[in-house]
Every structure is written in structure tokens, then in C-alpha cells.
Amino acid sequence: MTREIEMSTKYDPQQVEPGRYQTWLDEKLFRPNGDLKAKPYSVVIPPPNVTGKLHLGHAWDTTLQDMVIRQKRMQGYDTLWLPGMDHAGIATQAKVEARLAEKNISRYDLGREKFIETVWKWKKEYADIIHQQWAKLGLSLDYDRERFTLDEGLSQAVRRVFVALYQKGLIYRGEYIINWDPKARTALSDIEVIHKDTKGAFYHVKYPFLDPQDTYNGEHYIEIATTRPETMMGDVAVAVNPNDERYQAIVGKMLVLPLQGRQIPIIADDYVDPEFGTGMVKITPAHDPNDFGVGNRHHLKRINTMNEDATMNENAGKYQGMDRFTARKAIVADLEDQGYLLRVEPIVHSVGHSERTGVQVEARLSTQWFVKMKPLAEAALKNQKTADRVDFVPDRFENTFSQWMENVHDWVISRQLWWGHQIPAWYHKQTGEIYVGEQAPKDIENWEQDPDVLDTWFSSALWPFSTMGWPNENAADFKRYFPTDTLVTGYDIIFFWVSRMIFQSLEFTGRRPFKHVLIHGLIRDEQGRKMSKSLGNGIDPMDVIEKYGADALRWFLSNGSAPGQDVRFSYKKMDAAWNFINKIWNASRFVIMNLADDTQPTLPEKATWKLADKWIISRLNQTVADVSRLFDSFEFGEAGRALYNFIWDDFCDWYIEMSKQDLNGTDAAAKAKTQQILCYVLDQTLRLLHPIMPFVTEKIWLAMPHQGKSLVNAVYPVVHAEYTDPAAEKQMENLIELIKAVRNSRAEVNAPLSSAIEILIKPASAEVKQIFETNHDYIERFCHPRKLIIDESIKAPKLSLTSVITGAEVYLPLADLIDLDEEIKRMKKEAAKFASEAERAEKKLANQNFVAKAPEQVVAAEKAKLADYQAKQAAAEQRIKDLQAG
């Protein structure tokens, strides 16, 4: 045991935190302990994208994981927290392309190989930054097992999964309408599209009949309303509902496409809603997913009028080469000039935008690779009814998962990018035959590999098992640590990632990927707004750590909210977090300075314990039980509250103050006993706090008597049933309530604690009388009485301040300081307060649901509260009568 006794008078994180993390790494404390008799507990980090620095959301996410893994490590589990990062295909490629664009270079200028080399340099740059941030946060990660979604092991897993799903008929290639990002020039899945309200218009256009004899409502045309006139050159039909009586006479008639002159038919299809607009819609199969379905049913041609960058192509005629929005204006102007435009109706409508580049998405006809989702989704839903189910915390998020799985569409997995897992499919140069395999064809010179890469989420979906060595099912880590225990992530990626990990894990390992998935919310600013670059309200966690320290940030993040709820960041909350740590620091410093050279963090003989000792040990025991239970149910906010109340109120404000009597006294045995208890309680408290605030707890722990090198692998506190002492807790509550009542009464009349006063206590029972008599030394120390009388037969002096407490009434005869009318008014307020509390308890006990469902001890506690408030109310009302009677 080496003690580091230097402790400044004020908590300074810059003196506490630097260097500590490197020491932990040097001592290899974050590795699994290798004890095969110990129960394994594993967590895989949600791999951050190598697109930039970590934000506050990452800090929150990883702090919760670190708290879980640190506690389990201290509890003796064989723990693994596996780190890693995601290549984040489209997002990273977009960042690198933006950097190149600043030098007027495109990826096409570099070519695929050179461009990928450039992205790897970016990856190294940002991976280094993320490592530094993880270190600042104090994350206890096993870096020996770090993975990257493009490393060879994970690439092998990706190829294995792709080939297996293809051979099973669950991956297929086909031409479909997909979401297209014209800036990144790649396909997007549905969940990579964000819908935003955008100003637009309905353009009402005349579509003339081919036959001069055909009319509708007396006109030689029909009226079509469209929000996208730029796609008109791809129109192949106009559709009406077959049951719409208005249009039955014109189904089968031919129209002439305005500006283009091509002939198109009027067809009938159930897709058309007769109630929407005119009940007639133009059909453009290459530019709308619903029209694509209509086109398939009616064997219509698909005419794609746009290039990959959303400029118009040769099928757009005179508009070829124009940007889509420029083409829209030109087409509308031509429609007006040629007499086809009836009117323009401004609207606001929801338009899809790319999550990554922000540009408006196009529905585009394209040949892509897809995963057939229905059988995979059904298996995942079925598994939720078994013992191997994934438990969502809070459980309401299981509905989010289930609804998505029940309504899932086939997943487009190919991306027209260069950065990512290139699809393991090759096309024969002569025959066009498709070969799909984990390895390239042997006669590679005759084949050409598909240039597309896989959606980032395809590899991320394998993360819990691919990182453990799968597809080698005999890999030591896979056998030992999979399935993992807990995943921590935000509710915004349940669809993107959580769902996909579940169905891929079930498909390829036959097991769930994790037992629990803890869902947290988003970090918002003080006004409740989402943090974003556009609002300029983002907070860099490293800036917060620089000012307040990692432990203060971790304390705020762990106590911010209930599971699943958003949390608002504020510097006021950070000030409060720092203040709490400063309180712990100063209390610890006091304890350490008052220990003897031979004091150890072990408890003295129980026979030597006084009431305050029994009480603090019992309260510590209850706090250990509460915090352990609340951690197990991921109620970190409640666990923090239990710790805060114990440390600030019980230990600092009361026990440490009470300990000064023995520490400053002449009884050497009493002093040694109190030193031991202080040392023990501080040691246990630091252990409880360590998973949340690892730096400061380790610093303090190393400065006091201790066994071992670090709190990282010290033993976590456990409940000792023999230390639970409800009687001591009740007696101490009586004593504390008495001391608070006297202090409050003094404050009412500005009677300072230094002035000795007469204190009269009228206990309601012999039991309460004995508590106060036995512990009169505490009353004298904290209340400073000139005269103390404890007697059941006391008659309240007329001019005295009265306090009604549990089991007693307290009178302070301060005639020269008391205004009788004011005292009656004050007592009426007290009586009203007790009445209100009694009424609340009565209502709670009258609620049959509460009485039937709440644990027996909770109901009993509520009944005891009711009786206490009723007794206090009666005593207060009697005192009012006495004062009024004169």
C-alpha cells in the first residue's frame, strides 16, 4: 500500500486527472481478468464513425457503458468492454470529398485506389482524436481487442454473411425505384432519408386527347396536378381508379404528352385514390416508387430522365444538361408559353432529403442489391417470445422495434461509393454470368467485380459477433463473451442498427446479440433544442472537461435523466456537479487528516459503536443495497440520488460533524473507534462512486489507508445484513429532526447558535424520552442549550417557539424575541402543512391499485407516515388552542 497524501484545499481536476488513465493502461487493468470460474460480462461499444470528433451524445453513451463495466469488474465478473470504430461509408466519403473540393480535386481526379488511400489517412487522423477523447473521459476499454469495421476479420465476416444470404435467396439483385442522393451519387435506404417541410407548388397542366373527337367535361383535355413537372418527360400513362365513375368513359383513350408529343394511355389502377386531387395521376415509373408498381402491373416502359447527379439526360429532350430545379423552371415556363399551364397552387409539403449530404433525394430507377427482409424480420419478432429475447430498457422501445419489423421493406444494401466493403460479386466479361463468393474467381482476368460497396449498416449489424472472432465459432472470445450482456445506444438508431444486429445475429449465430439494450435519449441545449451546427448550440465535451473535469461531466451525464428520456445540458448543472465533487474532496481531506498512522478501513468491534456509528453504518448498508439494485435496473439517476443524499446529508452534514466530538475529545479508545469508522465509510463510499467518477475517487483512495494498487479492480461493496439497524436509523432520525427544529426556530427569531438558550422537550413516549436522554451530548453540541429539560409532563411556556416533531414537541422560551400573533400564524402554517401531508398519504392508501400492487413494506411505510402526520397535526392544533387561550 502506497499512500499519495497530497490533497489541496480545493478540488482541482487539472491536478487530479492527468496521467491517471495512462497508469491504468500501463497496469493493464482494463483487460478481462481471465478467471474462468468468474461469470463473464461483455459490452461492445457502439462504434463511433471516423467522420469527426465525438460529441456530448457520445460522451453520455460511453459514460453509461463505462459505469456498467466498471461496476461489474469490481463485482468480480470477467469483464470485456470491446472498443472499435465504424468506417461509415457515405458519411466519411462525403467528408473526405468535401476536403478535396477545397483544393478543387474530385475523387474521379484521384481514381479509386488513390482516393481510398486518402480516406485511410483521414481515418487515422480522426481515430487518433477519438482515442484521445476516450482517454479524457476515462473509458476502461480493452484496446488489445479494438476493431474497425474494415479490418480483415470483419471483412471476412461481411463476405461470409453476404454469400450465405445470397445462396439462401435472401440477397438478390434487381432494378427498382430507390432513394438516390445526387450529391453523393449513391442509393440510400428508407431510413437514411429525412423528411422536411418544403415550399413547393401543385402545377395544374392540360394533357390533351390524341383524338380531336375525345373530350372530358366539354374540354379537349384532362387536368393533371403535379409537384414535379421536371419528371414529365418520363411520363408513360395517366391513371384513374377503376371504380371512379367519373372517368370510366375515358379509360383506354390516348393522350399527347405536353412539350414532348409522345402518346400515352389512360389506364385504371387501384393505386389511385379517387378522393385525392382530381383523381387522375400521371405515371412516371422511373421516378416514383408507387408509379413503378403501377408500371409493372401494366407492363409500361420505364423512362429515366435524369443522370446520377440529378441533371437531365438525353430522354429529357431540349432540357438535357440542365439541373433538375433549373429544368423545372424551364418546363413550367414552356408549359405557360404553349398554353398548357392552367394554374400554380403554392403548397408546403414533406420532401425527402439525404441524411448525410442534406440534398433533396430523388426516387430513381436503378439496379441494386437488396436483402429480402420478411423472413429475417419474422424470425426476430418470433424470438422476442422466447427466453433468448432482447430486453429493451425502457420496455416501451420494444414497440418501436416491433412496429418497424412488422412493416419492414426490403433493404437496399448497395451503395455507389468507393469507401467500404466492396460487394463480393463478379460479372463475367463475355457471358455476363454472376459469381458470388468469399474469394475472387480463380480466372480473375475474365471477371469484373461489382464496383459498389455495401451499406455501412450491413457490417455494423454484425458488430457484436464479428468483433469476437466469428465466423470462427471456436474463437476463444466468441465462445466466452458472446452473446454480449448490454448494449447502450440512443433511440434514434433502433431502426438503423439495433434491429439489424438482432436479425443478423439470430440468422448467423442462432442467439440474440445482447441480453439488454439500454436506450437513452438525446442531449439538448438549455432551451430543449437538439444540438446542431446550424443552430451553433453544440457543446464540445472536451471543453467541458477542460473546465470542470471528466468526473463532473460524468456525474452530470449519469444523473441527467431517466432511461429513454432526453437530457438538457446546462453550465448551472455542471457547476452543481463540480460543487458535489468539491464537497466529497473536502470531506475526504478532513477524514484523511484526522486518521492515525495505524488506522485501517475496517470496522471496530460492534460493541463499541454509539448511536451515530450504528446509524451511519446502517445507512451505508442501505445505500449499497439501493445503488446495486438501481444499477442492475439501469436507473442511474436514482442511484446518483441515493449516493448524493448519503454523502452530502448523512456522511458530510451529520456523521462527520458528530465525529468531531470523539476526534477532539480525550477518550483515546473512542477516537480510534471513530477514526476506523470514518476510514471504513469513506473507503466504501469511494468504491460505490468509482464507476461514475473514477479519477477523483482513485486519487482520494490512494491518499488514505488502502489495500491494492487501484480502485479499478478493488472489490465493490456488498450488503452486510448484520449492519442493518432500523432502530438506530429511527432513533437518529428523531435526533436529527430535533436538531433541525431547534436550528430552524433559532433562525426564525435570529437567535445565533453561539447564544445559549433554554430548550424544553416534551416526548410523547418513554422510548423517545430515552433516545434524547441517552444522546443528550449530541443535543448539547448541536443545539447549545443553556438549560435542557426532557420531560413528558412539561407544560409549554406561553411565550415560546414551538416545533412539532415525530414523537415530541420542542419549546424554546424566548419571550423577549417572540410576537404571539406571529407565532400563532406560524403554527397554523405548520398545522396546515401536516394536514396536507396526511391527506396525501390518505389518498394514496385509499387507492386500491397502490395497496394491492405496492410491496408490503412500502404500504406499511405509508401507513406509518400517515399516523406520524396525523399526530403532528393534532399536536400543532392543540398548541394553537393553548396560545389563543392565553
mmCIF file of N, CA and C in Angstrom, residues 60 394 396-397 491 519-523 560-568:
data_model
loop_
_atom_site.group_PDB
_atom_site.id
_atom_site.type_symbol
_atom_site.label_atom_id
_atom_site.label_comp_id
_atom_site.label_asym_id
_atom_site.label_seq_id
_atom_site.Cartn_x
_atom_site.Cartn_y
_atom_site.Cartn_z
ATOM 1 N N TRP A 60 -22.128 10.783 -23.309
ATOM 2 C CA TRP A 60 -23.199 10.217 -22.484
ATOM 3 C C TRP A 60 -23.266 8.701 -22.678
ATOM 4 N N PRO A 394 -36.002 1.565 -21.612
ATOM 5 C CA PRO A 394 -37.317 1.178 -21.100
ATOM 6 C C PRO A 394 -38.031 0.251 -22.097
ATOM 7 N N ARG A 396 -40.866 0.249 -23.393
ATOM 8 C CA ARG A 396 -41.726 0.815 -24.444
ATOM 9 C C ARG A 396 -41.033 0.822 -25.808
ATOM 10 N N PHE A 397 -39.698 0.795 -25.807
ATOM 11 C CA PHE A 397 -38.982 0.835 -27.082
ATOM 12 C C PHE A 397 -39.059 -0.494 -27.830
ATOM 13 N N TYR A 491 -32.133 6.240 -28.882
ATOM 14 C CA TYR A 491 -33.351 5.752 -29.526
ATOM 15 C C TYR A 491 -33.397 6.067 -31.014
ATOM 16 N N ILE A 519 -31.717 2.051 -23.829
ATOM 17 C CA ILE A 519 -31.952 3.149 -24.766
ATOM 18 C C ILE A 519 -31.951 4.476 -24.006
ATOM 19 N N HIS A 520 -31.079 5.388 -24.418
ATOM 20 C CA HIS A 520 -31.100 6.727 -23.827
ATOM 21 C C HIS A 520 -31.601 7.716 -24.870
ATOM 22 N N GLY A 521 -31.850 8.941 -24.431
ATOM 23 C CA GLY A 521 -32.388 9.959 -25.324
ATOM 24 C C GLY A 521 -31.293 10.774 -25.993
ATOM 25 N N LEU A 522 -31.631 12.006 -26.295
ATOM 26 C CA LEU A 522 -30.693 12.930 -26.933
ATOM 27 C C LEU A 522 -30.299 14.003 -25.937
ATOM 28 N N ILE A 523 -29.116 14.570 -26.123
ATOM 29 C CA ILE A 523 -28.711 15.719 -25.306
ATOM 30 C C ILE A 523 -29.164 16.979 -26.019
ATOM 31 N N GLY A 560 -28.475 12.723 -15.412
ATOM 32 C CA GLY A 560 -29.267 13.656 -16.215
ATOM 33 C C GLY A 560 -30.734 13.349 -16.335
ATOM 34 N N SER A 561 -31.085 12.060 -16.471
ATOM 35 C CA SER A 561 -32.491 11.754 -16.737
ATOM 36 C C SER A 561 -32.773 10.290 -16.481
ATOM 37 N N ALA A 562 -34.052 9.945 -16.589
ATOM 38 C CA ALA A 562 -34.459 8.545 -16.500
ATOM 39 C C ALA A 562 -34.161 7.870 -17.837
ATOM 40 N N PRO A 563 -34.050 6.522 -17.853
ATOM 41 C CA PRO A 563 -33.784 5.827 -19.115
ATOM 42 C C PRO A 563 -34.775 6.223 -20.205
ATOM 43 N N GLY A 564 -34.230 6.429 -21.401
ATOM 44 C CA GLY A 564 -35.081 6.741 -22.549
ATOM 45 C C GLY A 564 -35.435 8.204 -22.710
ATOM 46 N N GLN A 565 -35.135 9.027 -21.692
ATOM 47 C CA GLN A 565 -35.519 10.438 -21.744
ATOM 48 C C GLN A 565 -34.362 11.302 -22.256
ATOM 49 N N ASP A 566 -34.712 12.420 -22.888
ATOM 50 C CA ASP A 566 -33.693 13.382 -23.297
ATOM 51 C C ASP A 566 -33.154 14.108 -22.064
ATOM 52 N N VAL A 567 -32.009 14.722 -22.210
ATOM 53 C CA VAL A 567 -31.432 15.484 -21.099
ATOM 54 C C VAL A 567 -30.992 16.851 -21.622
ATOM 55 N N ARG A 568 -31.168 17.858 -20.794
ATOM 56 C CA ARG A 568 -30.761 19.210 -21.170
ATOM 57 C C ARG A 568 -29.432 19.548 -20.503
#
